[in-house]
């Protein structure tokens, strides 16, 4: 973890990858605490596009951020800066001389743009992809602090990422609503939730929302085992069921359902819920319907927990800069926040440990994981 004594004047903030509730709260905390400490603050539009493609922004790729620009945004979803998960500067989709597309490392151009714009430091709000880019920039000499964002909660070295609590709360509310309609029609409702290759959203919402089965990437499932568990329910007078499926769930010996893979961006997942519903229907002899919560999990106001953690993370990021740190991510380590090297936080994905208490609780409550 590098510490540098060089004074900074101008800070830039960027938001990269999929949006998550709490981004605006972090932006506000960074701006207000940085202004209070005498720094100037700018926002980079749409990930790094404001710096990489200035020609697309006649109004300026950098937005000056003042107290006025961040007034009243703590509770708003989305991001006032815009974001993108296309155009990773380290894997930029580029046409080659042969007319084919390939991924090019353009991070040196981004570093040059930072220098040209006299930006002394970066506060990057992102998940593993965006914070990986921040780490590359830090290694190339840009002072950078990461703030862990993602509804997936799959970033390592922090107890939680902001956005996760809001996504889980909304998914749980949806499950609550589905119980009554599932019961009324004696159906199996299969609910697909986001989360990429980690099952945090599915597990936490599934347990809180009283699901009968929860399928997560960490536990490959056997469809016959899920069917057998659901067929026990009528014996207890329950003629319906709720099955939560993480988008990254896969059958034993099977693969994740991938919709598409484009250059310069992560693969798009989808279809896991539909696949489970189709296979379950003949086995349980009940109508199985699918609900995909998808991007609804990323919208809306952050919960109180996410607002608070976002404000704490934003203020801590500015303190980190003041202390001369670089190449670190702000991490929740209750009751405090600490700083962990970006490299460590982004070098492996935080998946659900199979022996964690939430999984044990789920099993004690009779929830099937299909294993
Ligand atoms: O990483 C956040 C996330 O919402 C994942 O849960 C999901 O797989 C992905 O982003 C969807 O991204 P996009 O909006 O590009 O389809």
PDB file of N, CA, C and O in Angstrom, residues 34 162 172 205 278:
ATOM      1  N   UNK A  34     -14.304  16.524   0.391  1.00  0.00           N
ATOM      2  CA  UNK A  34     -13.113  17.028  -0.328  1.00  0.00           C
ATOM      3  C   UNK A  34     -13.132  18.559  -0.385  1.00  0.00           C
ATOM      4  O   UNK A  34     -12.097  19.209  -0.157  1.00  0.00           O
ATOM      5  N   UNK A 162     -21.482  -1.532  -1.304  1.00  0.00           N
ATOM      6  CA  UNK A 162     -22.741  -0.773  -1.250  1.00  0.00           C
ATOM      7  C   UNK A 162     -23.590  -1.153  -2.473  1.00  0.00           C
ATOM      8  O   UNK A 162     -23.078  -1.496  -3.526  1.00  0.00           O
ATOM      9  N   UNK A 172     -36.337  -9.531  -1.647  1.00  0.00           N
ATOM     10  CA  UNK A 172     -37.123 -10.144  -0.561  1.00  0.00           C
ATOM     11  C   UNK A 172     -38.577  -9.672  -0.625  1.00  0.00           C
ATOM     12  O   UNK A 172     -39.514 -10.456  -0.470  1.00  0.00           O
ATOM     13  N   UNK A 205     -31.713 -13.170  -0.011  1.00  0.00           N
ATOM     14  CA  UNK A 205     -33.128 -12.890  -0.265  1.00  0.00           C
ATOM     15  C   UNK A 205     -33.942 -14.172  -0.103  1.00  0.00           C
ATOM     16  O   UNK A 205     -35.048 -14.152   0.448  1.00  0.00           O
ATOM     17  N   UNK A 278     -38.502 -25.008 -16.699  1.00  0.00           N
ATOM     18  CA  UNK A 278     -38.832 -25.973 -17.758  1.00  0.00           C
ATOM     19  C   UNK A 278     -38.551 -27.413 -17.323  1.00  0.00           C
ATOM     20  O   UNK A 278     -39.352 -28.310 -17.562  1.00  0.00           O
TER      21      UNK A 278
END
